[in-house]
């Protein structure tokens, strides 16, 4: 099966980014959200990034218009009846995600693939609420989606080889580099990234260095594009804490214990860039 029509469920930063790269690679895409304001905001983000790409001469005005023509919006999951791949990119909450997958399983064509952009929830458990677990898979994109090349493709216990192959081919069509990952807590990228961020927060908590110096150490010492505390603010401290908890619980290993300072910041509502304050202050 060749993927031709995609629905992306969830018009937040990740969903909008996924819809954009799919449309830019020639696929017909519906961006779906039950919140009209979020949908509007998602489409505006795509429009702005495409305008910038024209300005930077990465694409022509004509290519931008063609991309926008391939994109449409949808406020009801019923529209999934027209898609052969549905990529869910809603909040990291098992109940919300399984509720969507149950509905998609009924609405989507029998041969459609259901993918989740989850950063940490088990694909096997999401797949188990459907009657097509062999056609359920993880497609974990990185933020910002239009820029980052990696897609982790996560195979649930029941994901078929055929589903995996179709999604791997599709990720390449999006000009991304796929990696094959088995379904364990944090997958690969967050299993490595989040303990590093957590350790940077411990380094601050124990008074070993300042926020700026911790970031400088990794930026100039290891050539990371962002220091770990800047990156934590960019990802969202609530998301970082949530993923550390998934690792801690999933492996029952104290090496994944979330730093108390991270917990305290989240309790204070200091969630990073999105709330205006995290390890840094944002306007
Ligand atoms: N959306 C789309 N494009 C963006 C963007 C965004 N949110 N932010 C930056 N860009 C583009 C810019 O437009 C710019 O392109 P252009 O100037 O050629 O048009 C290009 O990226 C570079 O941006 P800047 O010059 O403003 O800044 P930087 O050179 O610092 O790059 C960055 C920004 C690409 C975000 C870079 O700092 C970076 O790679 N940071 C690390 C990002 C990272 O680690 N992401 C993974 C997070 S973890 C994750 O997603 C997993 C999840 O499960 C938690």
Short mmCIF file of C-alpha atoms and ligand atoms in Angstrom, two decimals:
data_model
loop_
_atom_site.label_atom_id
_atom_site.label_comp_id
_atom_site.label_asym_id
_atom_site.label_seq_id
_atom_site.Cartn_x
_atom_site.Cartn_y
_atom_site.Cartn_z
CA UNK A 1 0.00 0.00 0.00
CA UNK A 2 1.27 3.47 -0.86
CA UNK A 3 0.34 6.27 1.54
CA UNK A 4 -1.52 9.01 -0.34
CA UNK A 5 -3.98 10.61 2.08
CA UNK A 6 -2.96 11.45 5.61
CA UNK A 7 -4.91 12.77 8.56
CA UNK A 8 -2.97 14.35 11.42
CA UNK A 9 -4.98 14.44 14.65
CA UNK A 10 -3.96 17.34 16.90
CA UNK A 11 -3.01 20.77 15.53
CA UNK A 12 -0.43 21.72 18.18
CA UNK A 13 3.23 22.42 17.41
CA UNK A 14 4.01 18.77 16.58
CA UNK A 15 0.81 18.07 14.64
CA UNK A 16 1.14 21.22 12.53
CA UNK A 17 4.78 20.39 11.80
CA UNK A 18 3.92 16.82 10.76
CA UNK A 19 1.06 18.05 8.53
CA UNK A 20 3.43 20.56 6.92
CA UNK A 21 6.17 18.06 6.05
CA UNK A 22 3.59 15.57 4.72
CA UNK A 23 1.98 18.22 2.48
CA UNK A 24 5.39 19.45 1.30
CA UNK A 25 6.28 15.94 0.20
CA UNK A 26 3.21 15.74 -2.05
CA UNK A 27 0.68 14.00 0.19
CA UNK A 28 -2.93 15.13 0.68
CA UNK A 29 -3.25 16.05 4.33
CA UNK A 30 -6.10 16.84 6.66
CA UNK A 31 -5.14 18.61 9.86
CA UNK A 32 -7.70 17.59 12.46
CA UNK A 33 -8.50 19.12 15.84
CA UNK A 34 -11.75 19.40 17.77
CA UNK A 35 -10.68 22.89 18.84
CA UNK A 36 -11.24 25.41 16.01
CA UNK A 37 -8.87 27.95 17.58
CA UNK A 38 -6.02 25.41 17.75
CA UNK A 39 -6.72 24.44 14.15
CA UNK A 40 -6.55 28.07 13.03
CA UNK A 41 -3.31 28.59 14.97
CA UNK A 42 -1.78 25.43 13.49
CA UNK A 43 -2.60 26.51 9.93
CA UNK A 44 -1.18 30.00 10.60
CA UNK A 45 2.09 28.44 11.84
CA UNK A 46 2.35 26.38 8.65
CA UNK A 47 1.60 29.42 6.48
CA UNK A 48 4.25 31.48 8.31
CA UNK A 49 6.94 28.78 7.97
CA UNK A 50 6.16 28.32 4.27
CA UNK A 51 6.35 32.10 3.74
CA UNK A 52 9.76 32.07 5.43
CA UNK A 53 10.91 29.20 3.18
CA UNK A 54 9.91 31.25 0.10
CA UNK A 55 11.78 34.26 1.51
CA UNK A 56 14.85 32.07 2.06
CA UNK A 57 14.47 30.69 -1.49
CA UNK A 58 14.18 27.09 -0.24
CA UNK A 59 10.85 26.76 -2.10
CA UNK A 60 9.13 28.82 -4.79
CA UNK A 61 5.87 30.75 -4.31
CA UNK A 62 4.24 28.17 -6.62
CA UNK A 63 5.46 25.27 -4.43
CA UNK A 64 4.09 27.05 -1.37
CA UNK A 65 0.66 27.44 -3.00
CA UNK A 66 0.65 23.79 -4.11
CA UNK A 67 1.55 22.68 -0.56
CA UNK A 68 -1.28 24.77 0.88
CA UNK A 69 -3.70 23.33 -1.68
CA UNK A 70 -2.86 19.82 -0.46
CA UNK A 71 -3.74 20.84 3.10
CA UNK A 72 -7.26 20.99 4.50
CA UNK A 73 -8.73 21.22 7.97
CA UNK A 74 -11.13 18.92 9.76
CA UNK A 75 -12.94 19.20 13.09
CA UNK A 76 -14.35 15.70 13.19
CA UNK A 77 -12.64 12.30 13.37
CA UNK A 78 -15.31 11.04 10.94
CA UNK A 79 -13.10 12.50 8.17
CA UNK A 80 -10.60 9.69 8.92
CA UNK A 81 -12.77 7.54 6.64
CA UNK A 82 -10.90 9.13 3.70
CA UNK A 83 -7.34 8.61 4.98
CA UNK A 84 -4.99 5.65 4.56
CA UNK A 85 -2.65 6.88 7.31
CA UNK A 86 -3.74 8.66 10.45
CA UNK A 87 -1.01 10.16 12.66
CA UNK A 88 -2.17 11.07 16.15
CA UNK A 89 -0.28 13.95 17.81
CA UNK A 90 -2.41 14.94 20.79
CA UNK A 91 -1.36 15.37 24.44
CA UNK A 92 0.65 12.63 26.22
CA UNK A 93 -2.27 11.07 28.03
CA UNK A 94 -3.05 7.39 27.63
CA UNK A 95 -6.80 7.81 28.16
CA UNK A 96 -7.07 10.59 25.57
CA UNK A 97 -4.96 8.66 23.05
CA UNK A 98 -6.75 5.31 23.49
CA UNK A 99 -10.11 7.06 23.20
CA UNK A 100 -9.02 8.49 19.82
CA UNK A 101 -7.59 5.15 18.64
CA UNK A 102 -10.85 3.35 19.54
CA UNK A 103 -12.79 5.82 17.39
CA UNK A 104 -10.27 5.75 14.53
CA UNK A 105 -10.40 1.96 14.49
CA UNK A 106 -14.13 2.14 13.72
CA UNK A 107 -13.99 5.07 11.27
CA UNK A 108 -10.78 4.52 9.25
CA UNK A 109 -10.71 2.18 6.20
CA UNK A 110 -9.86 -1.43 7.12
CA UNK A 111 -6.39 -1.25 5.53
CA UNK A 112 -5.49 2.17 7.03
CA UNK A 113 -2.49 2.45 9.34
CA UNK A 114 -2.90 4.18 12.70
CA UNK A 115 0.27 5.86 13.97
CA UNK A 116 1.02 7.72 17.18
CA UNK A 117 3.59 10.49 17.62
CA UNK A 118 3.84 9.61 21.31
CA UNK A 119 7.20 10.46 22.88
CA UNK A 120 6.95 7.83 25.61
CA UNK A 121 3.66 5.94 25.89
CA UNK A 122 3.70 2.22 24.99
CA UNK A 123 2.57 1.54 21.41
CA UNK A 124 1.64 -2.03 22.38
CA UNK A 125 -0.92 -0.74 24.88
CA UNK A 126 -2.36 1.81 22.42
CA UNK A 127 -2.58 -0.89 19.71
CA UNK A 128 -4.38 -3.27 22.08
CA UNK A 129 -7.53 -1.09 22.17
CA UNK A 130 -8.00 -1.57 18.40
CA UNK A 131 -9.01 -4.57 16.33
CA UNK A 132 -6.01 -3.95 14.05
CA UNK A 133 -2.97 -3.98 16.38
CA UNK A 134 -0.75 -5.18 13.52
CA UNK A 135 -1.53 -1.86 11.74
CA UNK A 136 -0.66 0.35 14.71
CA UNK A 137 2.82 1.88 14.98
CA UNK A 138 4.76 4.74 16.58
CA UNK A 139 6.10 7.61 14.47
CA UNK A 140 8.02 9.83 16.87
CA UNK A 141 9.01 13.11 15.19
CA UNK A 142 11.38 15.59 16.84
CA UNK A 143 10.66 19.24 17.56
CA UNK A 144 10.82 21.43 15.44
CA UNK A 145 9.46 18.87 12.96
CA UNK A 146 10.26 20.76 9.72
CA UNK A 147 13.93 21.06 10.77
CA UNK A 148 14.81 17.83 12.59
CA UNK A 149 15.71 14.86 10.37
CA UNK A 150 14.98 11.99 12.76
CA UNK A 151 11.83 9.88 12.99
CA UNK A 152 11.81 7.02 15.49
CA UNK A 153 9.59 4.24 14.16
CA UNK A 154 8.36 2.19 17.08
CA UNK A 155 7.13 -1.33 16.63
CA UNK A 156 4.56 -2.50 19.13
CA UNK A 157 4.63 -6.18 20.01
CA UNK A 158 1.98 -6.88 17.38
CA UNK A 159 3.04 -4.43 14.64
CA UNK A 160 3.43 -6.32 11.35
CA UNK A 161 6.54 -6.21 9.14
CA UNK A 162 4.36 -4.86 6.33
CA UNK A 163 3.16 -1.90 8.45
CA UNK A 164 6.74 -1.19 9.50
CA UNK A 165 7.95 -1.22 5.89
CA UNK A 166 5.21 1.13 4.66
CA UNK A 167 5.95 3.63 7.43
CA UNK A 168 9.71 3.42 6.92
CA UNK A 169 9.24 4.16 3.20
CA UNK A 170 6.88 7.00 4.04
CA UNK A 171 9.38 8.57 6.51
CA UNK A 172 12.02 8.51 3.75
CA UNK A 173 9.55 10.15 1.39
CA UNK A 174 9.25 12.96 3.94
CA UNK A 175 13.06 13.38 3.63
CA UNK A 176 13.46 12.14 7.20
CA UNK A 177 15.88 9.52 8.48
CA UNK A 178 14.00 6.68 10.18
CA UNK A 179 15.41 4.47 12.90
CA UNK A 180 13.84 1.17 13.97
CA UNK A 181 12.98 1.00 17.65
CA UNK A 182 11.34 -1.61 19.87
CA UNK A 183 8.61 -0.59 22.28
CA UNK A 184 10.32 0.12 25.62
CA UNK A 185 10.04 3.18 27.90
CA UNK A 186 11.48 6.35 26.36
CA UNK A 187 12.24 4.46 23.12
CA UNK A 188 15.80 5.50 22.12
CA UNK A 189 15.96 9.29 21.81
CA UNK A 190 14.22 10.22 25.06
CA UNK A 191 15.87 7.39 27.00
CA UNK A 192 19.20 9.03 26.27
CA UNK A 193 18.18 12.70 26.13
CA UNK A 194 16.01 12.98 29.25
CA UNK A 195 18.52 11.52 31.76
CA UNK A 196 21.06 14.01 30.34
CA UNK A 197 18.64 16.91 30.90
CA UNK A 198 17.74 15.53 34.36
CA UNK A 199 21.45 15.32 35.24
CA UNK A 200 21.93 18.94 34.10
CA UNK A 201 19.10 19.92 36.48
CA UNK A 202 20.77 17.94 39.32
CA UNK A 203 24.01 19.80 38.54
CA UNK A 204 22.15 23.09 39.03
CA UNK A 205 20.25 21.77 42.11
CA UNK A 206 23.51 20.76 43.80
CA UNK A 207 24.94 24.25 43.19
CA UNK A 208 27.79 23.03 41.03
CA UNK A 209 27.39 25.67 38.31
CA UNK A 210 25.00 28.36 37.06
CA UNK A 211 22.28 27.81 34.44
CA UNK A 212 24.34 29.64 31.82
CA UNK A 213 27.57 27.79 32.61
CA UNK A 214 25.89 24.36 32.52
CA UNK A 215 24.50 25.20 29.08
CA UNK A 216 27.82 26.62 27.89
CA UNK A 217 29.56 23.42 28.96
CA UNK A 218 27.45 21.31 26.63
CA UNK A 219 27.21 23.85 23.80
CA UNK A 220 30.91 24.60 23.54
CA UNK A 221 32.27 21.40 25.05
CA UNK A 222 30.12 18.96 23.12
CA UNK A 223 28.88 21.08 20.21
CA UNK A 224 25.21 20.64 21.13
CA UNK A 225 23.08 23.27 19.33
CA UNK A 226 21.33 24.13 22.63
CA UNK A 227 22.46 23.63 26.20
CA UNK A 228 20.42 21.03 28.16
CA UNK A 229 18.59 23.63 30.29
CA UNK A 230 17.66 25.72 27.24
CA UNK A 231 16.52 22.53 25.53
CA UNK A 232 14.45 21.54 28.59
CA UNK A 233 12.72 24.96 28.47
CA UNK A 234 12.15 24.48 24.72
CA UNK A 235 10.62 20.99 25.16
CA UNK A 236 8.59 21.98 28.25
CA UNK A 237 9.56 21.07 31.80
CA UNK A 238 6.25 19.25 32.34
CA UNK A 239 7.04 17.04 29.34
CA UNK A 240 10.58 16.39 30.64
CA UNK A 241 9.20 15.42 34.06
CA UNK A 242 6.53 13.24 32.53
CA UNK A 243 9.07 11.31 30.43
CA UNK A 244 11.43 10.90 33.41
CA UNK A 245 8.49 9.44 35.35
CA UNK A 246 7.76 7.02 32.50
CA UNK A 247 11.43 5.90 32.58
CA UNK A 248 11.52 5.69 36.39
CA UNK A 249 8.32 3.67 36.56
CA UNK A 250 8.96 1.60 33.44
CA UNK A 251 12.42 0.39 34.47
CA UNK A 252 11.94 0.64 38.26
CA UNK A 253 15.51 1.92 38.38
CA UNK A 254 16.59 4.80 40.67
CA UNK A 255 18.99 6.09 38.01
CA UNK A 256 15.93 7.65 36.36
CA UNK A 257 14.74 9.47 39.52
CA UNK A 258 13.44 12.90 38.45
CA UNK A 259 15.38 15.76 40.05
CA UNK A 260 13.38 17.40 42.91
CA UNK A 261 14.13 20.81 41.37
CA UNK A 262 12.42 19.73 38.14
CA UNK A 263 9.34 18.69 40.16
CA UNK A 264 9.37 22.00 42.02
CA UNK A 265 9.56 24.09 38.82
CA UNK A 266 6.63 22.16 37.32
CA UNK A 267 4.60 22.64 40.53
CA UNK A 268 5.33 26.38 40.35
CA UNK A 269 4.01 26.47 36.79
CA UNK A 270 7.49 27.30 35.47
CA UNK A 271 7.18 25.11 32.41
CA UNK A 272 9.78 26.75 30.18
CA UNK A 273 9.29 28.78 27.03
CA UNK A 274 5.56 28.10 26.75
CA UNK A 275 4.80 29.59 30.19
CA UNK A 276 7.27 32.49 29.90
CA UNK A 277 9.60 31.11 32.58
CA UNK A 278 11.67 28.01 33.17
CA UNK A 279 15.43 28.05 33.69
CA UNK A 280 15.35 31.28 31.67
CA UNK A 281 12.78 34.08 31.38
CA UNK A 282 11.02 34.62 28.03
CA UNK A 283 9.13 37.66 26.75
N1 LIG B 1 9.82 25.54 13.46
C1 LIG B 1 10.32 25.53 12.21
N2 LIG B 1 11.55 25.98 11.92
C2 LIG B 1 12.30 26.45 12.93
C3 LIG B 1 11.84 26.49 14.25
C4 LIG B 1 10.54 26.01 14.50
N3 LIG B 1 10.03 25.98 15.74
N4 LIG B 1 12.81 27.00 15.03
C5 LIG B 1 13.85 27.28 14.21
N5 LIG B 1 13.54 26.95 12.96
C6 LIG B 1 14.38 27.08 11.78
C7 LIG B 1 14.64 28.53 11.55
O1 LIG B 1 13.62 29.10 10.73
C8 LIG B 1 15.99 28.52 10.88
O2 LIG B 1 15.89 28.34 9.51
P1 LIG B 1 16.20 29.55 8.51
O3 LIG B 1 16.80 30.68 9.25
O4 LIG B 1 17.11 28.92 7.53
O5 LIG B 1 14.85 29.85 7.96
C9 LIG B 1 16.67 27.28 11.41
O6 LIG B 1 15.65 26.49 12.02
C10 LIG B 1 17.70 27.64 12.43
O7 LIG B 1 17.07 28.44 13.41
P2 LIG B 1 17.76 29.64 14.17
O8 LIG B 1 18.82 30.24 13.30
O9 LIG B 1 16.69 30.56 14.67
O10 LIG B 1 18.36 29.02 15.47
P3 LIG B 1 19.32 27.77 15.64
O11 LIG B 1 20.38 27.76 14.61
O12 LIG B 1 19.68 27.76 17.07
O13 LIG B 1 18.39 26.50 15.35
C11 LIG B 1 17.14 24.78 16.31
C12 LIG B 1 17.23 26.28 16.07
C13 LIG B 1 16.99 24.05 14.98
C14 LIG B 1 15.89 24.58 17.15
C15 LIG B 1 18.46 24.32 17.02
O14 LIG B 1 18.72 25.12 18.13
C16 LIG B 1 18.39 22.88 17.48
O15 LIG B 1 18.59 21.97 16.71
N6 LIG B 1 18.10 22.69 18.77
C17 LIG B 1 17.94 21.36 19.35
C18 LIG B 1 16.58 20.86 19.02
C19 LIG B 1 16.34 19.50 19.58
O16 LIG B 1 17.16 18.90 20.26
N7 LIG B 1 15.15 19.00 19.30
C20 LIG B 1 14.72 17.72 19.85
C21 LIG B 1 13.94 17.99 21.07
S1 LIG B 1 13.46 16.50 21.86
C22 LIG B 1 12.10 16.02 21.06
O17 LIG B 1 11.56 16.67 20.19
C23 LIG B 1 11.51 14.73 21.53
C24 LIG B 1 10.29 14.97 22.34
O18 LIG B 1 9.67 13.73 22.52
C25 LIG B 1 10.54 15.57 23.68
#
